[in-house]
Amino acid sequence: GDETAVPWEDRLLPFIVLLTIMIGGIMVPATSLVDEKMKRTLTAVTTTPTSVGEVYLAKGLLGVILGVVMGVIILAMNRAFGSQPLLLVTLLALGGTMASAFGILLGMLLKDINSLFATIKGIGLLLYAPAIIYLFPSLPEWVGRIFPTYYVIGPIMEVTQNGASFADIAPDVAILIAIILLLVGIVALLSRRARQGGALAAA
């Protein structure tokens, strides 16, 4: 079938890129937040002028930076930058932002490292399903679009493998931005509720 016409390095590249973005973006903020909650250092930090939102932002930025750097390294090693490196870095940054927002959300909701790793293992298939679908080109593309992470890896692969322009991937990028805004909104809502709960407890 058609799958034999696609080299394995092309099939594996989406999985490797998505894996690096997700590991950097999700694991760094999530493990850091859970670890600080377990050691009770998060409470100590937020008694200073530093707000909870600033702590989340700092940890999220670290996850984004790590995800982008690792994604750039993987694409450079595979000579997959093509003629639009700035567009690719922008897509990597958006993907890292989505992963970091999700990582912060996990870090806020989970209480210990064991729960965090169990959750990430449990949702692993959902995170990496679009990249796994790239391994089997005979599968219809719409299957991958069911999963939110498709809107990270899909545009990146369109640019690197098919030479797509921003206009070609704009609808997928718009969906990715909407997912990011939704995650950021949920984080902000939970953070506000936590602050209000702390204020009520203090009163």
mmCIF file of C-alpha atoms in Angstrom:
data_model
loop_
_atom_site.group_PDB
_atom_site.id
_atom_site.type_symbol
_atom_site.label_atom_id
_atom_site.label_comp_id
_atom_site.label_asym_id
_atom_site.label_seq_id
_atom_site.Cartn_x
_atom_site.Cartn_y
_atom_site.Cartn_z
ATOM 1 C CA GLY A 1 0.000 0.000 0.000
ATOM 2 C CA ASP A 2 0.896 3.685 0.190
ATOM 3 C CA GLU A 3 2.608 3.218 3.537
ATOM 4 C CA THR A 4 5.581 1.483 1.882
ATOM 5 C CA ALA A 5 6.301 4.632 -0.165
ATOM 6 C CA VAL A 6 6.964 6.746 2.960
ATOM 7 C CA PRO A 7 10.485 6.381 4.419
ATOM 8 C CA TRP A 8 10.592 5.322 8.061
ATOM 9 C CA GLU A 9 12.596 8.396 9.052
ATOM 10 C CA ASP A 10 9.703 10.530 7.779
ATOM 11 C CA ARG A 11 7.197 8.408 9.672
ATOM 12 C CA LEU A 12 9.139 8.556 12.940
ATOM 13 C CA LEU A 13 9.962 12.277 12.844
ATOM 14 C CA PRO A 14 6.468 13.444 13.952
ATOM 15 C CA PHE A 15 6.546 11.075 16.924
ATOM 16 C CA ILE A 16 10.015 12.226 18.022
ATOM 17 C CA VAL A 17 9.180 15.932 17.647
ATOM 18 C CA LEU A 18 5.881 15.594 19.500
ATOM 19 C CA LEU A 19 7.528 13.522 22.226
ATOM 20 C CA THR A 20 10.205 16.160 22.858
ATOM 21 C CA ILE A 21 7.686 19.021 22.966
ATOM 22 C CA MET A 22 5.335 17.154 25.281
ATOM 23 C CA ILE A 23 8.064 15.927 27.639
ATOM 24 C CA GLY A 24 9.611 19.381 27.962
ATOM 25 C CA GLY A 25 6.348 21.262 28.129
ATOM 26 C CA ILE A 26 4.343 18.949 30.374
ATOM 27 C CA MET A 27 6.853 17.228 32.625
ATOM 28 C CA VAL A 28 8.976 20.206 33.672
ATOM 29 C CA PRO A 29 6.163 22.427 35.040
ATOM 30 C CA ALA A 30 4.111 19.502 36.368
ATOM 31 C CA THR A 31 6.905 17.734 38.252
ATOM 32 C CA SER A 32 8.246 21.033 39.576
ATOM 33 C CA LEU A 33 4.861 22.114 40.944
ATOM 34 C CA VAL A 34 4.057 18.717 42.455
ATOM 35 C CA ASP A 35 7.518 18.511 44.033
ATOM 36 C CA GLU A 36 7.153 21.976 45.564
ATOM 37 C CA LYS A 37 3.721 21.105 46.929
ATOM 38 C CA MET A 38 5.101 17.934 48.503
ATOM 39 C CA LYS A 39 8.003 19.828 50.092
ATOM 40 C CA ARG A 40 5.709 22.774 50.997
ATOM 41 C CA THR A 41 8.091 25.241 49.357
ATOM 42 C CA LEU A 42 5.311 26.587 47.115
ATOM 43 C CA THR A 43 3.542 28.002 50.160
ATOM 44 C CA ALA A 44 6.781 29.584 51.341
ATOM 45 C CA VAL A 45 7.429 31.197 47.956
ATOM 46 C CA THR A 46 3.935 32.679 47.751
ATOM 47 C CA THR A 47 4.279 34.329 51.167
ATOM 48 C CA THR A 48 6.822 36.649 49.504
ATOM 49 C CA PRO A 49 5.732 39.390 47.063
ATOM 50 C CA THR A 50 5.824 36.690 44.367
ATOM 51 C CA SER A 51 2.284 35.711 43.373
ATOM 52 C CA VAL A 52 1.058 32.227 42.510
ATOM 53 C CA GLY A 53 0.463 33.416 38.948
ATOM 54 C CA GLU A 54 4.097 34.497 38.623
ATOM 55 C CA VAL A 55 5.258 31.106 39.894
ATOM 56 C CA TYR A 56 3.066 29.358 37.310
ATOM 57 C CA LEU A 57 4.305 31.701 34.584
ATOM 58 C CA ALA A 58 7.966 31.070 35.427
ATOM 59 C CA LYS A 59 7.545 27.313 35.430
ATOM 60 C CA GLY A 60 5.499 27.451 32.238
ATOM 61 C CA LEU A 61 8.141 29.549 30.461
ATOM 62 C CA LEU A 62 10.821 27.047 31.443
ATOM 63 C CA GLY A 63 8.731 24.259 29.918
ATOM 64 C CA VAL A 64 8.149 26.265 26.717
ATOM 65 C CA ILE A 65 11.847 27.089 26.335
ATOM 66 C CA LEU A 66 12.900 23.485 26.895
ATOM 67 C CA GLY A 67 10.285 22.191 24.451
ATOM 68 C CA VAL A 68 11.308 24.698 21.751
ATOM 69 C CA VAL A 69 15.034 24.036 22.169
ATOM 70 C CA MET A 70 14.586 20.272 22.009
ATOM 71 C CA GLY A 71 12.241 20.572 19.017
ATOM 72 C CA VAL A 72 14.739 22.786 17.178
ATOM 73 C CA ILE A 73 17.544 20.301 17.891
ATOM 74 C CA ILE A 74 15.483 17.358 16.594
ATOM 75 C CA LEU A 75 14.471 19.225 13.416
ATOM 76 C CA ALA A 76 18.055 20.406 12.846
ATOM 77 C CA MET A 77 19.448 16.889 13.301
ATOM 78 C CA ASN A 78 16.956 15.616 10.729
ATOM 79 C CA ARG A 79 17.585 18.576 8.363
ATOM 80 C CA ALA A 80 13.868 19.279 8.403
ATOM 81 C CA PHE A 81 13.846 23.058 8.786
ATOM 82 C CA GLY A 82 13.161 23.672 5.118
ATOM 83 C CA SER A 83 12.886 27.271 3.941
ATOM 84 C CA GLN A 84 10.736 28.628 6.797
ATOM 85 C CA PRO A 85 12.675 28.290 10.072
ATOM 86 C CA LEU A 86 10.933 31.265 11.707
ATOM 87 C CA LEU A 87 7.497 29.735 11.085
ATOM 88 C CA LEU A 88 8.674 26.407 12.487
ATOM 89 C CA VAL A 89 10.084 28.023 15.650
ATOM 90 C CA THR A 90 6.769 29.845 16.095
ATOM 91 C CA LEU A 91 4.875 26.556 15.774
ATOM 92 C CA LEU A 92 7.225 24.903 18.256
ATOM 93 C CA ALA A 93 6.649 27.787 20.690
ATOM 94 C CA LEU A 94 2.867 27.407 20.363
ATOM 95 C CA GLY A 95 3.160 23.662 20.889
ATOM 96 C CA GLY A 96 5.378 24.202 23.919
ATOM 97 C CA THR A 97 2.891 26.727 25.305
ATOM 98 C CA MET A 98 0.027 24.266 24.973
ATOM 99 C CA ALA A 99 2.074 21.504 26.625
ATOM 100 C CA SER A 100 3.194 23.809 29.450
ATOM 101 C CA ALA A 101 -0.337 25.011 30.159
ATOM 102 C CA PHE A 102 -1.432 21.381 30.397
ATOM 103 C CA GLY A 103 1.572 20.596 32.598
ATOM 104 C CA ILE A 104 0.709 23.450 34.970
ATOM 105 C CA LEU A 105 -2.872 22.185 35.104
ATOM 106 C CA LEU A 106 -1.664 18.706 36.069
ATOM 107 C CA GLY A 107 0.698 20.194 38.642
ATOM 108 C CA MET A 108 -2.169 22.145 40.198
ATOM 109 C CA LEU A 109 -4.555 19.195 40.366
ATOM 110 C CA LEU A 110 -2.273 16.329 41.419
ATOM 111 C CA LYS A 111 -0.822 15.888 44.886
ATOM 112 C CA ASP A 112 2.177 13.592 44.435
ATOM 113 C CA ILE A 113 4.682 12.369 41.858
ATOM 114 C CA ASN A 114 3.201 8.862 41.686
ATOM 115 C CA SER A 115 -0.200 10.258 40.738
ATOM 116 C CA LEU A 116 1.435 12.507 38.144
ATOM 117 C CA PHE A 117 3.313 9.699 36.413
ATOM 118 C CA ALA A 118 0.278 7.418 36.532
ATOM 119 C CA THR A 119 -1.852 10.136 34.923
ATOM 120 C CA ILE A 120 0.698 10.851 32.191
ATOM 121 C CA LYS A 121 1.014 7.137 31.433
ATOM 122 C CA GLY A 122 -2.772 6.852 31.344
ATOM 123 C CA ILE A 123 -3.205 9.679 28.828
ATOM 124 C CA GLY A 124 -0.051 8.873 26.836
ATOM 125 C CA LEU A 125 -2.000 7.335 23.950
ATOM 126 C CA LEU A 126 -4.179 10.441 23.695
ATOM 127 C CA LEU A 127 -1.117 12.712 23.643
ATOM 128 C CA TYR A 128 0.849 10.778 21.043
ATOM 129 C CA ALA A 129 -1.962 9.321 18.920
ATOM 130 C CA PRO A 130 -1.568 11.842 16.037
ATOM 131 C CA ALA A 131 2.138 11.037 15.749
ATOM 132 C CA ILE A 132 1.415 7.298 15.864
ATOM 133 C CA ILE A 133 -1.061 7.768 13.014
ATOM 134 C CA TYR A 134 1.786 9.250 10.924
ATOM 135 C CA LEU A 135 3.502 5.858 11.225
ATOM 136 C CA PHE A 136 0.690 4.362 9.132
ATOM 137 C CA PRO A 137 0.043 6.665 6.140
ATOM 138 C CA SER A 138 -2.837 4.471 4.958
ATOM 139 C CA LEU A 139 -4.941 5.641 7.921
ATOM 140 C CA PRO A 140 -7.251 8.593 7.141
ATOM 141 C CA GLU A 141 -5.957 11.981 8.297
ATOM 142 C CA TRP A 142 -9.226 12.938 9.996
ATOM 143 C CA VAL A 143 -8.567 10.346 12.728
ATOM 144 C CA GLY A 144 -5.610 12.383 13.956
ATOM 145 C CA ARG A 145 -7.670 15.579 14.040
ATOM 146 C CA ILE A 146 -9.746 14.146 16.876
ATOM 147 C CA PHE A 147 -6.809 14.631 19.264
ATOM 148 C CA PRO A 148 -5.701 18.115 20.455
ATOM 149 C CA THR A 149 -2.002 17.365 19.926
ATOM 150 C CA TYR A 150 -2.658 16.963 16.196
ATOM 151 C CA TYR A 151 -2.782 20.756 16.005
ATOM 152 C CA VAL A 152 0.785 20.857 17.316
ATOM 153 C CA ILE A 153 2.370 18.227 15.102
ATOM 154 C CA GLY A 154 0.144 18.548 12.003
ATOM 155 C CA PRO A 155 1.229 22.094 11.039
ATOM 156 C CA ILE A 156 4.884 21.315 11.832
ATOM 157 C CA MET A 157 4.851 18.304 9.527
ATOM 158 C CA GLU A 158 3.025 20.222 6.800
ATOM 159 C CA VAL A 159 5.786 22.839 6.819
ATOM 160 C CA THR A 160 8.740 20.445 7.115
ATOM 161 C CA GLN A 161 7.566 17.692 4.761
ATOM 162 C CA ASN A 162 5.213 19.452 2.339
ATOM 163 C CA GLY A 163 6.610 23.007 2.285
ATOM 164 C CA ALA A 164 3.290 24.504 3.432
ATOM 165 C CA SER A 165 3.018 28.257 3.999
ATOM 166 C CA PHE A 166 1.316 29.944 6.950
ATOM 167 C CA ALA A 167 -1.833 30.422 4.870
ATOM 168 C CA ASP A 168 -2.041 26.645 4.339
ATOM 169 C CA ILE A 169 -1.886 25.851 8.058
ATOM 170 C CA ALA A 170 -3.717 28.924 9.422
ATOM 171 C CA PRO A 171 -6.953 27.031 10.319
ATOM 172 C CA ASP A 172 -5.015 24.436 12.338
ATOM 173 C CA VAL A 173 -2.951 27.166 14.033
ATOM 174 C CA ALA A 174 -6.162 28.995 14.960
ATOM 175 C CA ILE A 175 -7.497 25.811 16.603
ATOM 176 C CA LEU A 176 -4.189 25.375 18.457
ATOM 177 C CA ILE A 177 -4.371 28.943 19.791
ATOM 178 C CA ALA A 178 -7.975 28.337 20.889
ATOM 179 C CA ILE A 179 -6.870 25.204 22.797
ATOM 180 C CA ILE A 180 -4.066 27.195 24.463
ATOM 181 C CA LEU A 181 -6.490 29.958 25.507
ATOM 182 C CA LEU A 182 -8.883 27.350 26.912
ATOM 183 C CA LEU A 183 -6.125 25.721 28.991
ATOM 184 C CA VAL A 184 -4.820 29.098 30.214
ATOM 185 C CA GLY A 185 -8.379 30.083 31.143
ATOM 186 C CA ILE A 186 -8.846 26.887 33.173
ATOM 187 C CA VAL A 187 -5.512 27.451 34.958
ATOM 188 C CA ALA A 188 -6.478 31.058 35.744
ATOM 189 C CA LEU A 189 -9.889 29.988 37.053
ATOM 190 C CA LEU A 190 -8.449 27.282 39.311
ATOM 191 C CA SER A 191 -5.749 29.642 40.530
ATOM 192 C CA ARG A 192 -8.322 32.292 41.407
ATOM 193 C CA ARG A 193 -10.442 29.768 43.288
ATOM 194 C CA ALA A 194 -7.388 28.557 45.206
ATOM 195 C CA ARG A 195 -6.510 32.136 46.208
ATOM 196 C CA GLN A 196 -10.083 32.809 47.303
ATOM 197 C CA GLY A 197 -10.133 29.574 49.313
ATOM 198 C CA GLY A 198 -6.853 30.559 50.997
ATOM 199 C CA ALA A 199 -8.198 34.025 51.797
ATOM 200 C CA LEU A 200 -11.354 32.555 53.323
ATOM 201 C CA ALA A 201 -9.299 30.111 55.392
ATOM 202 C CA ALA A 202 -7.092 32.943 56.634
ATOM 203 C CA ALA A 203 -10.162 35.025 57.589
#
